[in-house]
């Protein structure tokens, strides 16, 4: 155990001190910080603090033109964020309009085509650059649509009836419950958005961390092998101790990195100007399913060890660092599948594919996380999946130790599977 | 009791036999020479002694007992291709390796500092291996092999690539280790090192043991084929003596090759008849000659 401690300590210290680790972590923290501050930065650059100013739009129309008057009277729905203020001008040559456009106080103006039988005649939007941003377009269209309805319906409907026409129809989904009653109730609730965000972040973080640390392990073992220090190590401590010492040492490196990244996320959220960032996006930390974090941590540990052991086995077979990239490809492929499957299923987490994947050991860590976070999963399913994963990890631990014991002393060309199997029989772990 | 005893050890890699029935004994406090051309099976033998690979047949005993994990603390190993981490500080990795071999961190540190002082390079303590010259990297490899005070030390080509000053330094330390009771298994191509350090040797040729035993005994078994002669004046007619195959005129005196020992007496008689003999020696065969003959013969 003492030796294991030395190996863990040595591996951890040397990896954390490497420039590549420091730089990667620093870049990740920087990118995250920039990303999280972008909403605030945009506000700063737009010179808008707090409430957004209303957009001024001119209307060029003759006095008494009905659509123009209705448009001026238009009140946007209360929840709309961007207000539009319409001002009428007698002609496009009007001095006040020109001045407003030149000062960029007025975004642009609308003109109406002459002909028009029923409703609003075709409208043209005029602006300096001839473009319109999508938000403004939506707002204008909503306003014009309402005016159009008002013109056609006239006085036949009350104002509240008109408003009711434009109110969005409430639409919800509900899963059919086989058992009916109690079983279905907790599944009916819609998962809060925050869960999607957290699952998304965790998927990225775990995948990145496992791939990076896995490659670290493989590279470390191969370089020890090629520098022949492996021969000294193997005669000093058992291969099993060494392999697990390394895997655990680098696990701590991965944890440290995740801790740094989590801390930087938390720190960014706590910055005063970012206090409203979550509410701006309709996110409420109180709605977060704490199970995601707890299970996520367990799944990360198990997933890490499963992949780390595979990487260790691959690293022990390769003799030269140059050959490593090719040799780890199969493991990377499995890793990519296990990452992209839940990533692409994030809005649809209850498909059969995800369900199956959440029980297959190599894909289960991330797929199960997805189901726990935003899908529907029974407690027994979680337990069965975790058990399968745990057993597989143990089997791989044994297998990887065997391959490691054999592989580290094999030099020359990459051995075939047959050769490895034959040699494996010769060694006790 | 022998510190290390190999009994009819065989190692095969598939169809190829790497070591074919080697037997040898290393006493406590002895430097044992393992000689052989490249690919003769020296490194395989050493790896089996280290417990890195297992023999297919035969036995290896350490103080009369078979290999066990506890032996890891008692063995030191300098591989032919010096294994150290290039990007890690000397102190970090050597203390780490010593700890893996059961030493405490403080003991390891003390021992490392002793060895760095011994080699007159205390400043390497904080240097990375890649910053050192090749010869100095090798010295650090040696320190890594001995830092935990091993009882059995295995040196694979320990002196290759070192300058003469460092070779002497390393030889002295190897002798010191021997005198303090360490048993050393030593492989090299350089015969003069073996003659200086070892009493017993084994010469391997293509996985077979071709010569084995005490160097002095081995030499007795080989015909003495050279005579060194120094006289005050010139000696005429040396080449005509029966049994003399070659006469080499040196700066002072002669070096003669003979085909049978009787010729030596005839050389001495002739020389004495012609003048005063200052020096006469029937030379022992050098290990180099023995090696070339042994390996050469089995190759024919």
XYZ file of C-alpha atoms in Angstrom:
729
model
C 0.000 0.000 0.000
C 2.923 2.234 0.779
C 4.301 1.678 -2.705
C 0.931 2.421 -4.223
C 0.958 5.703 -2.304
C 4.387 6.586 -3.680
C 3.269 5.814 -7.232
C 0.057 7.844 -6.888
C 1.986 10.738 -5.399
C 4.730 10.666 -8.032
C 2.290 10.362 -10.929
C 0.048 13.143 -9.634
C 2.857 15.568 -8.874
C 4.615 15.104 -12.183
C 1.459 15.370 -14.276
C 0.161 18.455 -12.522
C 3.519 20.146 -12.959
C 3.623 19.603 -16.720
C 3.172 22.660 -18.883
C 0.569 20.925 -21.025
C -1.686 20.330 -18.023
C -1.351 23.879 -16.759
C -1.927 25.419 -20.177
C -4.930 23.242 -21.025
C -6.565 23.988 -17.694
C -5.862 27.675 -18.023
C -7.316 27.797 -21.531
C -10.432 25.948 -20.409
C -10.949 28.330 -17.504
C -10.414 31.323 -19.780
C -12.831 30.069 -22.422
C -15.434 29.305 -19.797
C -15.065 32.696 -18.180
C -15.347 34.450 -21.513
C -18.344 32.326 -22.490
C -20.163 32.999 -19.256
C -19.537 36.709 -19.457
C -20.626 37.085 -23.059
C -24.225 38.119 -22.235
C -22.852 40.820 -19.963
C -20.220 41.895 -22.478
C -22.829 42.204 -25.199
C -24.848 44.471 -22.930
C -21.785 46.593 -22.262
C -20.893 46.908 -25.920
C -24.454 47.791 -26.838
C -24.311 50.525 -24.266
C -27.477 49.243 -22.703
C -27.619 48.903 -19.015
C -30.550 47.183 -17.528
C -33.806 47.823 -19.351
C -33.626 47.827 -23.087
C -34.564 51.009 -24.829
C -37.488 50.880 -27.195
C -36.745 50.760 -30.897
C -38.036 53.761 -32.818
C -39.646 53.051 -36.130
C -41.072 55.657 -38.429
C -44.247 55.290 -40.468
C -44.586 57.257 -43.652
C -48.252 57.631 -44.418
C -50.856 60.257 -45.159
C -52.868 61.725 -42.305
C -55.818 59.520 -41.442
C -54.453 56.386 -43.124
C -56.137 53.718 -41.034
C -53.449 51.022 -40.869
C -50.921 53.614 -39.742
C -53.168 54.836 -36.977
C -53.901 51.352 -35.744
C -50.212 50.611 -35.774
C -49.521 53.667 -33.654
C -52.132 52.490 -31.166
C -50.676 48.972 -31.096
C -49.568 47.828 -27.682
C -47.240 44.859 -27.642
C -48.000 41.978 -25.253
C -46.772 42.659 -21.725
C -44.130 39.893 -21.739
C -42.403 41.181 -24.893
C -38.883 42.315 -24.117
C -38.266 44.636 -27.014
C -40.644 47.502 -27.288
C -41.247 49.277 -30.553
C -42.411 52.868 -30.718
C -44.036 54.000 -33.930
C -44.037 57.615 -35.028
C -45.862 58.853 -38.120
C -44.254 61.214 -40.620
C -46.041 62.775 -43.585
C -43.335 61.864 -46.122
C -39.977 60.126 -46.457
C -38.448 63.553 -47.087
C -39.565 64.839 -43.699
C -36.706 66.667 -41.962
C -37.387 65.188 -38.525
C -37.347 61.643 -39.946
C -34.111 62.310 -41.826
C -32.504 63.781 -38.753
C -33.631 60.794 -36.655
C -32.200 58.328 -39.141
C -28.916 60.249 -39.368
C -28.590 60.310 -35.565
C -29.474 56.614 -35.452
C -32.327 57.426 -33.110
C -34.744 55.891 -35.617
C -33.885 52.388 -36.895
C -35.877 52.680 -40.097
C -39.346 53.446 -41.426
C -42.242 51.650 -43.025
C -44.062 52.543 -46.203
C -47.330 51.116 -47.447
C -48.109 50.171 -51.005
C -50.971 52.088 -52.563
C -53.281 49.327 -53.554
C -55.000 47.388 -50.886
C -58.524 46.035 -50.821
C -58.988 44.346 -47.472
C -56.514 44.567 -44.596
C -53.043 46.044 -44.552
C -51.471 46.726 -47.936
C -47.954 45.325 -48.581
C -45.397 46.977 -46.303
C -41.779 47.858 -47.073
C -39.157 48.419 -44.418
C -36.547 51.060 -45.193
C -33.284 51.283 -43.317
C -29.748 52.525 -43.919
C -28.255 49.141 -44.684
C -31.403 47.582 -46.067
C -31.355 44.907 -43.411
C -33.589 44.034 -40.510
C -32.649 41.973 -37.507
C -34.777 38.948 -36.858
C -36.072 40.168 -33.519
C -37.354 43.412 -34.983
C -38.855 41.586 -37.936
C -40.798 39.326 -35.561
C -42.005 42.288 -33.584
C -43.096 44.233 -36.630
C -44.813 41.237 -38.141
C -46.689 40.586 -34.910
C -47.788 44.198 -34.804
C -48.850 44.258 -38.461
C -50.670 40.976 -38.084
C -52.681 42.380 -35.251
C -53.431 45.544 -37.185
C -54.477 43.411 -40.136
C -56.883 41.423 -37.990
C -58.229 44.639 -36.521
C -58.879 46.078 -39.980
C -60.680 42.997 -41.256
C -62.668 42.215 -38.148
C -63.396 45.869 -37.517
C -65.837 46.361 -34.684
C -67.293 42.887 -34.884
C -65.086 41.636 -32.074
C -64.203 43.190 -28.749
C -60.654 44.065 -27.923
C -60.367 41.157 -25.519
C -61.606 38.763 -28.183
C -58.918 40.008 -30.533
C -56.345 39.555 -27.818
C -57.606 36.017 -27.248
C -57.046 35.203 -30.917
C -53.428 36.154 -30.583
C -52.807 34.418 -27.281
C -50.622 31.350 -27.925
C -52.398 28.045 -27.510
C -51.145 26.186 -24.488
C -49.532 22.900 -25.550
C -48.260 20.228 -23.262
C -47.218 16.590 -23.439
C -48.158 13.801 -21.142
C -46.871 10.247 -21.062
C -49.366 7.442 -21.086
C -49.073 5.606 -17.828
C -49.531 1.852 -18.025
C -50.246 1.479 -14.344
C -52.177 4.682 -14.148
C -52.524 6.694 -10.982
C -49.564 7.126 -8.691
C -46.834 5.740 -10.959
C -47.491 8.304 -13.627
C -47.699 11.398 -11.504
C -44.025 12.145 -10.952
C -43.208 11.418 -14.575
C -45.627 13.984 -15.850
C -43.683 16.969 -14.692
C -41.603 18.725 -17.292
C -37.910 18.748 -16.422
C -36.751 22.277 -15.669
C -34.380 23.768 -18.226
C -31.585 23.964 -15.677
C -31.357 20.166 -15.764
C -30.692 20.199 -19.487
C -27.982 22.775 -19.047
C -26.307 20.861 -16.226
C -26.506 17.542 -18.098
C -25.043 19.203 -21.142
C -22.169 20.709 -19.172
C -21.484 17.434 -17.356
C -21.489 15.428 -20.604
C -18.898 17.756 -22.080
C -16.812 17.922 -18.940
C -16.764 14.173 -18.311
C -16.079 13.235 -21.880
C -13.254 15.729 -22.176
C -11.762 14.777 -18.847
C -11.864 11.020 -19.468
C -10.412 11.315 -22.959
C -7.649 13.623 -21.801
C -6.640 11.669 -18.737
C -6.953 8.402 -20.632
C -4.515 9.604 -23.244
C -2.249 10.817 -20.455
C -2.164 7.329 -18.942
C -1.454 5.606 -22.228
C 1.278 8.096 -23.125
C 2.866 7.812 -19.699
C 3.018 4.024 -19.835
C 4.353 3.938 -23.373
C 7.066 6.462 -22.575
C 8.090 4.502 -19.490
C 8.287 1.475 -21.670
C 10.309 3.104 -24.402
C 12.746 4.668 -21.925
C 13.138 1.239 -20.305
C 12.510 2.657 -16.878
C 9.683 0.150 -16.921
C 12.178 -2.639 -16.310
C 13.295 -0.961 -13.117
C 9.735 -0.207 -12.070
C 8.517 -3.744 -12.682
C 11.328 -5.136 -10.559
C 10.485 -2.660 -7.782
C 6.727 -2.983 -7.448
C 4.156 -5.389 -8.799
C 2.616 -4.461 -12.151
C -0.832 -4.422 -10.580
C 0.273 -1.888 -7.964
C 1.898 0.192 -10.641
C -0.981 0.209 -13.030
C -3.534 1.113 -10.384
C -1.159 3.613 -8.831
C -0.935 5.390 -12.154
C -4.642 5.156 -12.891
C -5.507 6.569 -9.467
C -2.796 9.238 -9.664
C -4.136 10.495 -12.963
C -7.702 10.181 -11.654
C -6.715 12.765 -9.052
C -5.285 14.941 -11.810
C -8.645 14.726 -13.617
C -10.536 15.508 -10.417
C -8.325 18.499 -9.766
C -9.029 19.805 -13.237
C -12.772 19.305 -12.833
C -12.599 21.040 -9.454
C -10.773 24.000 -10.976
C -13.308 24.248 -13.792
C -16.275 23.930 -11.401
C -14.775 26.565 -9.154
C -14.343 28.922 -12.082
C -17.968 28.373 -13.135
C -19.138 29.069 -9.593
C -16.912 32.110 -9.340
C -18.212 33.515 -12.605
C -21.792 32.998 -11.514
C -21.078 34.861 -8.305
C -19.679 37.931 -10.036
C -22.096 40.798 -9.311
C -22.797 41.653 -12.933
C -23.650 38.009 -13.621
C -26.123 37.678 -10.786
C -29.030 37.906 -13.173
C -27.542 35.628 -15.816
C -29.446 32.559 -14.647
C -32.769 34.340 -14.336
C -32.233 35.976 -17.725
C -32.148 32.506 -19.238
C -35.052 31.277 -17.145
C -32.786 29.033 -15.099
C -33.419 28.340 -11.467
C -30.772 26.466 -9.524
C -33.445 25.528 -7.011
C -35.077 23.363 -9.659
C -31.893 21.398 -10.252
C -32.264 17.707 -9.650
C -29.514 17.121 -7.103
C -29.455 13.461 -8.154
C -27.711 14.526 -11.364
C -24.679 15.675 -9.434
C -24.570 12.701 -7.065
C -25.095 10.052 -9.745
C -22.946 12.065 -12.110
C -20.041 11.822 -9.707
C -20.478 8.067 -9.270
C -20.790 7.575 -13.021
C -17.759 9.713 -13.664
C -15.641 7.619 -11.290
C -16.779 4.302 -12.737
C -16.582 5.543 -16.321
C -13.160 6.991 -15.715
C -11.766 3.747 -14.358
C -13.242 1.662 -17.147
C -11.721 3.873 -19.826
C -8.475 4.489 -17.948
C -7.901 0.747 -17.664
C -8.484 0.299 -21.374
C -6.032 3.092 -22.115
C -3.503 1.564 -19.716
C -3.773 -1.794 -21.444
C -3.305 -0.201 -24.860
C -0.388 1.912 -23.632
C 1.361 -1.163 -22.266
C 1.232 -2.951 -25.596
C 2.765 -0.152 -27.644
C 6.563 0.211 -27.545
C 7.004 3.563 -29.201
C 5.216 6.816 -28.525
C 4.787 7.356 -32.278
C 2.596 4.259 -32.548
C 0.364 5.229 -29.678
C -2.039 7.457 -31.607
C -3.035 4.643 -33.879
C -3.321 2.116 -31.099
C -5.707 4.173 -28.965
C -8.076 4.802 -31.895
C -10.474 1.944 -31.050
C -10.809 3.153 -27.465
C -11.332 6.727 -28.670
C -14.039 5.530 -31.083
C -15.952 3.832 -28.275
C -15.538 7.030 -26.286
C -16.917 9.182 -29.103
C -19.962 6.957 -29.528
C -20.685 7.037 -25.815
C -20.451 10.845 -25.897
C -22.318 11.744 -29.081
C -25.178 9.327 -28.499
C -26.484 11.107 -25.371
C -25.442 14.502 -26.743
C -27.664 14.144 -29.814
C -30.434 12.602 -27.740
C -30.526 15.393 -25.189
C -33.907 16.678 -26.365
C -35.227 13.161 -26.740
C -33.756 11.139 -23.910
C -36.316 8.328 -23.736
C -35.632 6.533 -26.999
C -34.969 2.812 -27.024
C -31.433 3.464 -28.249
C -30.582 5.571 -25.211
C -32.246 3.049 -22.935
C -30.155 0.226 -24.340
C -27.023 2.380 -24.256
C -27.612 3.175 -20.606
C -27.086 -0.492 -19.758
C -24.102 -1.167 -22.023
C -21.015 -0.632 -19.846
C -18.981 1.526 -22.240
C -21.819 3.878 -23.126
C -23.759 3.674 -19.872
C -21.910 6.338 -17.854
C -23.034 9.213 -20.080
C -26.292 7.728 -21.378
C -27.484 6.931 -17.874
C -26.519 10.421 -16.777
C -28.702 11.794 -19.573
C -31.657 9.657 -18.531
C -31.273 10.568 -14.869
C -30.966 14.231 -15.699
C -33.654 14.853 -18.286
C -35.281 11.525 -19.060
C -37.379 9.073 -17.168
C -35.593 6.309 -15.381
C -36.634 3.990 -12.587
C -34.472 3.555 -9.523
C -33.934 -0.137 -10.228
C -32.696 0.715 -13.713
C -30.043 2.996 -12.251
C -28.940 0.300 -9.825
C -28.799 -2.432 -12.470
C -26.835 -0.204 -14.833
C -24.396 0.810 -12.094
C -23.934 -2.822 -11.093
C -23.202 -3.890 -14.674
C -20.744 -1.022 -14.976
C -19.048 -1.890 -11.686
C -18.666 -5.566 -12.569
C -17.343 -4.709 -16.023
C -14.835 -2.302 -14.511
C -13.571 -5.047 -12.205
C -13.279 -7.519 -15.067
C -11.400 -4.930 -17.088
C -9.171 -4.221 -14.124
C -8.139 -7.849 -14.058
C -7.795 -8.077 -17.826
C -5.856 -4.825 -18.088
C -3.483 -5.950 -15.335
C -2.839 -9.163 -17.242
C -2.225 -7.328 -20.502
C -0.106 -4.773 -18.689
C 2.077 -7.398 -17.036
C 2.629 -9.008 -20.422
C 2.707 -5.951 -22.606
C 5.244 -3.871 -20.742
C 8.013 -6.346 -21.473
C 7.156 -6.845 -25.116
C 9.278 -4.788 -27.409
C 9.582 -4.570 -31.139
C 6.506 -4.630 -33.314
C 3.061 -4.432 -31.803
C 2.181 -7.973 -30.727
C -0.831 -9.703 -32.215
C -3.785 -10.608 -30.012
C -2.742 -14.253 -30.246
C 0.739 -13.477 -29.001
C -0.630 -11.441 -26.114
C -3.023 -14.216 -25.132
C -0.257 -16.752 -25.188
C 2.072 -14.592 -23.153
C -0.672 -13.673 -20.686
C -1.018 -17.268 -19.664
C 2.613 -17.278 -18.577
C 2.250 -14.596 -15.916
C 0.467 -14.467 -12.674
C -0.577 -10.917 -11.930
C 25.688 -20.163 0.882
C 25.538 -18.686 -2.584
C 23.778 -15.388 -2.826
C 22.560 -16.372 -6.247
C 22.407 -19.757 -7.879
C 21.143 -20.620 -11.352
C 20.570 -24.268 -12.104
C 20.064 -25.438 -15.697
C 17.975 -22.389 -16.560
C 16.272 -22.446 -19.953
C 14.285 -19.674 -21.594
C 12.528 -19.989 -24.900
C 10.747 -17.382 -26.973
C 8.517 -19.386 -29.234
C 10.767 -21.498 -31.401
C 13.863 -19.590 -30.412
C 15.910 -20.623 -27.401
C 17.278 -17.516 -25.746
C 19.109 -19.221 -22.896
C 19.944 -22.901 -23.081
C 20.619 -24.419 -19.682
C 22.819 -21.906 -17.906
C 24.094 -22.764 -14.414
C 26.123 -20.425 -12.268
C 26.781 -19.469 -8.682
C 27.525 -16.037 -7.306
C 28.952 -15.905 -3.780
C 28.122 -13.137 -1.393
C 30.503 -10.250 -2.024
C 31.566 -11.457 -5.433
C 31.570 -9.765 -8.817
C 30.563 -12.311 -11.404
C 31.212 -11.632 -15.072
C 28.685 -12.588 -17.696
C 30.247 -12.316 -21.134
C 28.983 -12.910 -24.590
C 28.519 -11.400 -27.988
C 25.407 -9.411 -28.753
C 22.337 -11.621 -28.610
C 24.100 -14.376 -26.673
C 21.483 -14.357 -23.902
C 23.090 -12.117 -21.275
C 20.173 -9.726 -20.924
C 17.631 -12.554 -20.904
C 19.586 -14.238 -18.117
C 19.676 -11.013 -16.147
C 15.962 -10.441 -16.639
C 15.251 -13.896 -15.291
C 17.412 -13.207 -12.260
C 15.441 -10.004 -11.716
C 12.161 -11.846 -11.854
C 11.074 -9.836 -14.876
C 10.538 -13.018 -16.860
C 10.252 -16.586 -15.677
C 12.530 -19.404 -16.781
C 10.866 -22.214 -18.707
C 13.050 -24.798 -17.037
C 15.548 -24.907 -14.212
C 15.650 -22.904 -11.016
C 17.013 -19.635 -9.703
C 17.692 -19.472 -5.976
C 18.499 -16.421 -3.894
C 20.256 -17.349 -0.649
C 18.826 -20.790 -1.241
C 15.254 -19.585 -1.623
C 13.162 -19.138 -4.774
C 12.086 -15.732 -6.060
C 9.629 -13.790 -3.952
C 8.358 -10.220 -3.939
C 10.485 -9.336 -0.889
C 13.558 -9.701 -3.074
C 12.560 -6.538 -4.917
C 13.951 -4.532 -2.027
C 17.269 -6.345 -2.133
C 17.966 -6.071 -5.838
C 19.401 -3.251 -7.846
C 19.368 -3.095 -11.620
C 21.033 -0.904 -14.194
C 19.533 -1.775 -17.577
C 21.579 -1.521 -20.725
C 19.445 1.342 -21.974
C 19.479 3.568 -18.917
C 15.921 3.866 -17.769
C 15.147 7.204 -16.197
C 12.462 9.814 -16.718
C 14.012 12.481 -18.937
C 11.791 15.317 -17.743
C 11.847 14.654 -14.028
C 14.344 16.003 -11.531
C 17.129 13.639 -10.465
C 16.172 13.869 -6.803
C 12.463 13.308 -7.453
C 12.877 10.182 -9.488
C 15.711 8.555 -7.594
C 13.969 9.041 -4.262
C 10.802 7.684 -5.880
C 12.613 4.588 -7.145
C 14.254 4.075 -3.750
C 10.866 4.321 -2.056
C 9.472 1.716 -4.428
C 12.290 -0.508 -3.233
C 11.219 -0.076 0.342
C 13.326 2.808 1.576
C 11.891 5.673 3.567
C 11.942 9.106 1.936
C 14.461 10.544 4.390
C 16.813 7.565 4.112
C 16.565 7.723 0.333
C 17.374 11.405 0.353
C 20.410 10.832 2.551
C 21.639 7.982 0.394
C 21.139 9.991 -2.801
C 23.082 12.924 -1.401
C 25.885 10.543 -0.384
C 26.145 9.124 -3.897
C 26.024 12.541 -5.566
C 28.874 13.644 -3.272
C 30.693 10.409 -4.055
C 30.499 11.183 -7.764
C 31.340 14.805 -7.068
C 28.132 16.129 -8.635
C 25.952 17.394 -5.748
C 24.517 20.044 -8.085
C 22.631 17.366 -10.067
C 20.177 17.005 -7.201
C 17.876 19.607 -8.743
C 18.642 18.954 -12.413
C 16.418 17.143 -14.871
C 17.898 14.050 -16.495
C 17.542 15.512 -19.985
C 19.825 18.388 -18.951
C 22.726 16.006 -18.257
C 25.247 14.590 -20.690
C 24.921 10.979 -21.711
C 27.759 9.834 -19.474
C 26.277 11.679 -16.528
C 22.845 10.246 -17.217
C 24.487 6.863 -16.966
C 26.028 7.765 -13.645
C 22.590 8.741 -12.389
C 21.288 5.404 -13.661
C 23.964 3.736 -11.578
C 22.977 5.817 -8.550
C 19.360 4.754 -9.096
C 20.490 1.126 -9.081
C 22.476 1.351 -5.845
C 20.692 4.068 -3.863
C 18.662 1.555 -1.832
C 21.793 -0.434 -0.843
C 20.943 -3.627 -2.718
C 22.309 -7.041 -1.747
C 22.227 -8.264 -5.319
C 23.264 -5.782 -7.994
C 22.790 -6.441 -11.671
C 24.751 -4.259 -14.059
C 24.096 -4.630 -17.765
C 26.910 -2.925 -19.690
C 27.490 -0.497 -16.855
C 30.636 1.081 -18.300
C 29.679 1.518 -21.934
C 29.842 5.097 -23.103
C 31.843 6.405 -20.151
C 35.167 8.193 -20.350
C 38.207 6.506 -18.700
C 38.039 8.728 -15.607
C 34.438 7.814 -14.979
C 35.086 4.155 -15.737
C 37.710 4.152 -12.956
C 35.318 5.945 -10.626
C 32.593 3.412 -11.294
C 34.986 0.473 -10.966
C 36.041 1.754 -7.558
C 32.456 2.053 -6.407
C 31.645 -1.420 -7.710
C 34.601 -2.811 -5.733
C 33.406 -0.917 -2.662
C 29.965 -2.425 -2.997
C 31.525 -5.871 -3.343
C 33.617 -5.341 -0.220
C 30.536 -4.358 1.715
C 28.978 -7.693 0.832
C 26.931 -7.011 -2.286
C 26.850 -9.743 -4.890
C 27.204 -8.324 -8.355
C 26.280 -9.854 -11.681
C 28.092 -7.913 -14.310
C 27.884 -8.047 -18.081
C 30.139 -6.376 -20.595
C 31.935 -6.673 -23.902
C 35.093 -5.152 -22.450
C 37.369 -7.980 -21.396
C 39.851 -5.830 -19.539
C 37.140 -4.734 -17.111
C 36.242 -8.321 -16.423
C 39.844 -9.284 -15.795
C 40.189 -6.434 -13.335
C 36.967 -7.008 -11.438
C 35.823 -10.589 -11.624
C 37.125 -13.885 -10.361
C 34.518 -16.112 -11.959
C 32.983 -15.722 -15.377
C 30.608 -17.353 -17.797
C 30.978 -16.841 -21.519
C 27.763 -17.296 -23.448
C 27.580 -17.829 -27.149
C 24.246 -17.964 -28.911
C 22.383 -19.073 -25.790
C 24.915 -21.746 -24.802
C 27.513 -21.653 -22.047
C 30.878 -22.127 -23.782
C 33.366 -21.238 -21.045
C 32.820 -21.063 -17.309
C 34.800 -20.860 -14.098
C 37.639 -19.089 -12.311
C 39.516 -16.857 -14.720
C 42.922 -18.208 -13.564
C 41.786 -21.797 -14.037
C 40.352 -21.008 -17.431
C 43.636 -19.455 -18.479
C 45.569 -22.515 -17.371
C 43.366 -24.591 -19.603
C 44.380 -22.599 -22.628
C 47.820 -23.165 -24.237
C 50.353 -20.457 -23.560
C 51.205 -19.184 -26.949
C 53.235 -16.076 -26.409
C 56.712 -15.415 -25.107
C 58.046 -11.997 -24.217
C 61.819 -11.647 -24.403
C 64.136 -8.738 -23.645
C 67.879 -8.957 -23.968
C 70.792 -6.519 -23.913
C 71.718 -7.206 -27.514
C 70.138 -8.610 -30.630
C 69.149 -12.244 -30.830
C 69.594 -13.884 -34.184
C 67.875 -16.949 -35.488
C 64.696 -16.745 -33.383
C 62.505 -17.422 -36.375
C 64.378 -20.633 -37.180
C 63.600 -22.267 -33.811
C 61.225 -25.210 -34.133
C 57.764 -24.337 -32.863
C 58.093 -20.572 -33.273
C 55.375 -19.379 -35.614
C 55.863 -15.652 -35.518
C 58.477 -13.152 -34.337
C 57.501 -9.586 -33.582
C 60.249 -7.020 -32.977
C 59.211 -4.589 -30.274
C 60.758 -1.304 -29.218
C 62.702 -3.225 -26.652
C 62.836 -6.974 -27.107
C 60.625 -9.455 -28.893
C 57.150 -10.945 -28.759
C 57.084 -14.479 -30.082
C 54.173 -16.730 -30.927
C 54.764 -20.417 -30.303
C 52.845 -23.521 -31.216
C 54.071 -25.727 -28.316
C 55.426 -24.969 -24.848
C 58.806 -26.674 -25.526
C 59.657 -23.916 -27.945
C 59.839 -21.474 -25.038
C 62.793 -23.311 -23.521
C 64.588 -23.320 -26.851
C 64.037 -19.562 -27.195
C 65.521 -18.978 -23.736
C 68.532 -21.174 -24.491
C 69.205 -19.354 -27.749
C 68.879 -15.954 -26.137
C 71.158 -16.862 -23.239
C 73.730 -18.182 -25.647
C 73.831 -14.871 -27.467
C 73.785 -12.427 -24.586
C 72.267 -11.316 -21.288
C 68.526 -11.903 -20.810
C 66.837 -9.020 -18.996
C 63.289 -10.355 -19.125
C 61.712 -13.631 -20.126
C 58.014 -14.427 -19.754
C 55.716 -17.109 -21.023
C 52.584 -15.050 -21.253
C 49.147 -16.153 -20.111
C 46.466 -15.935 -22.745
C 44.374 -12.768 -22.316
C 40.654 -13.071 -21.706
C 40.181 -11.356 -25.014
C 42.004 -14.171 -26.767
C 40.062 -16.773 -24.843
C 36.792 -15.076 -25.690
C 37.584 -14.854 -29.367
C 38.701 -18.458 -29.417
C 35.708 -19.748 -27.484
C 33.147 -17.811 -29.429
C 35.030 -18.277 -32.677
C 35.387 -22.044 -32.242
C 31.738 -22.638 -31.576
C 30.894 -20.524 -34.593
C 32.855 -22.800 -36.907
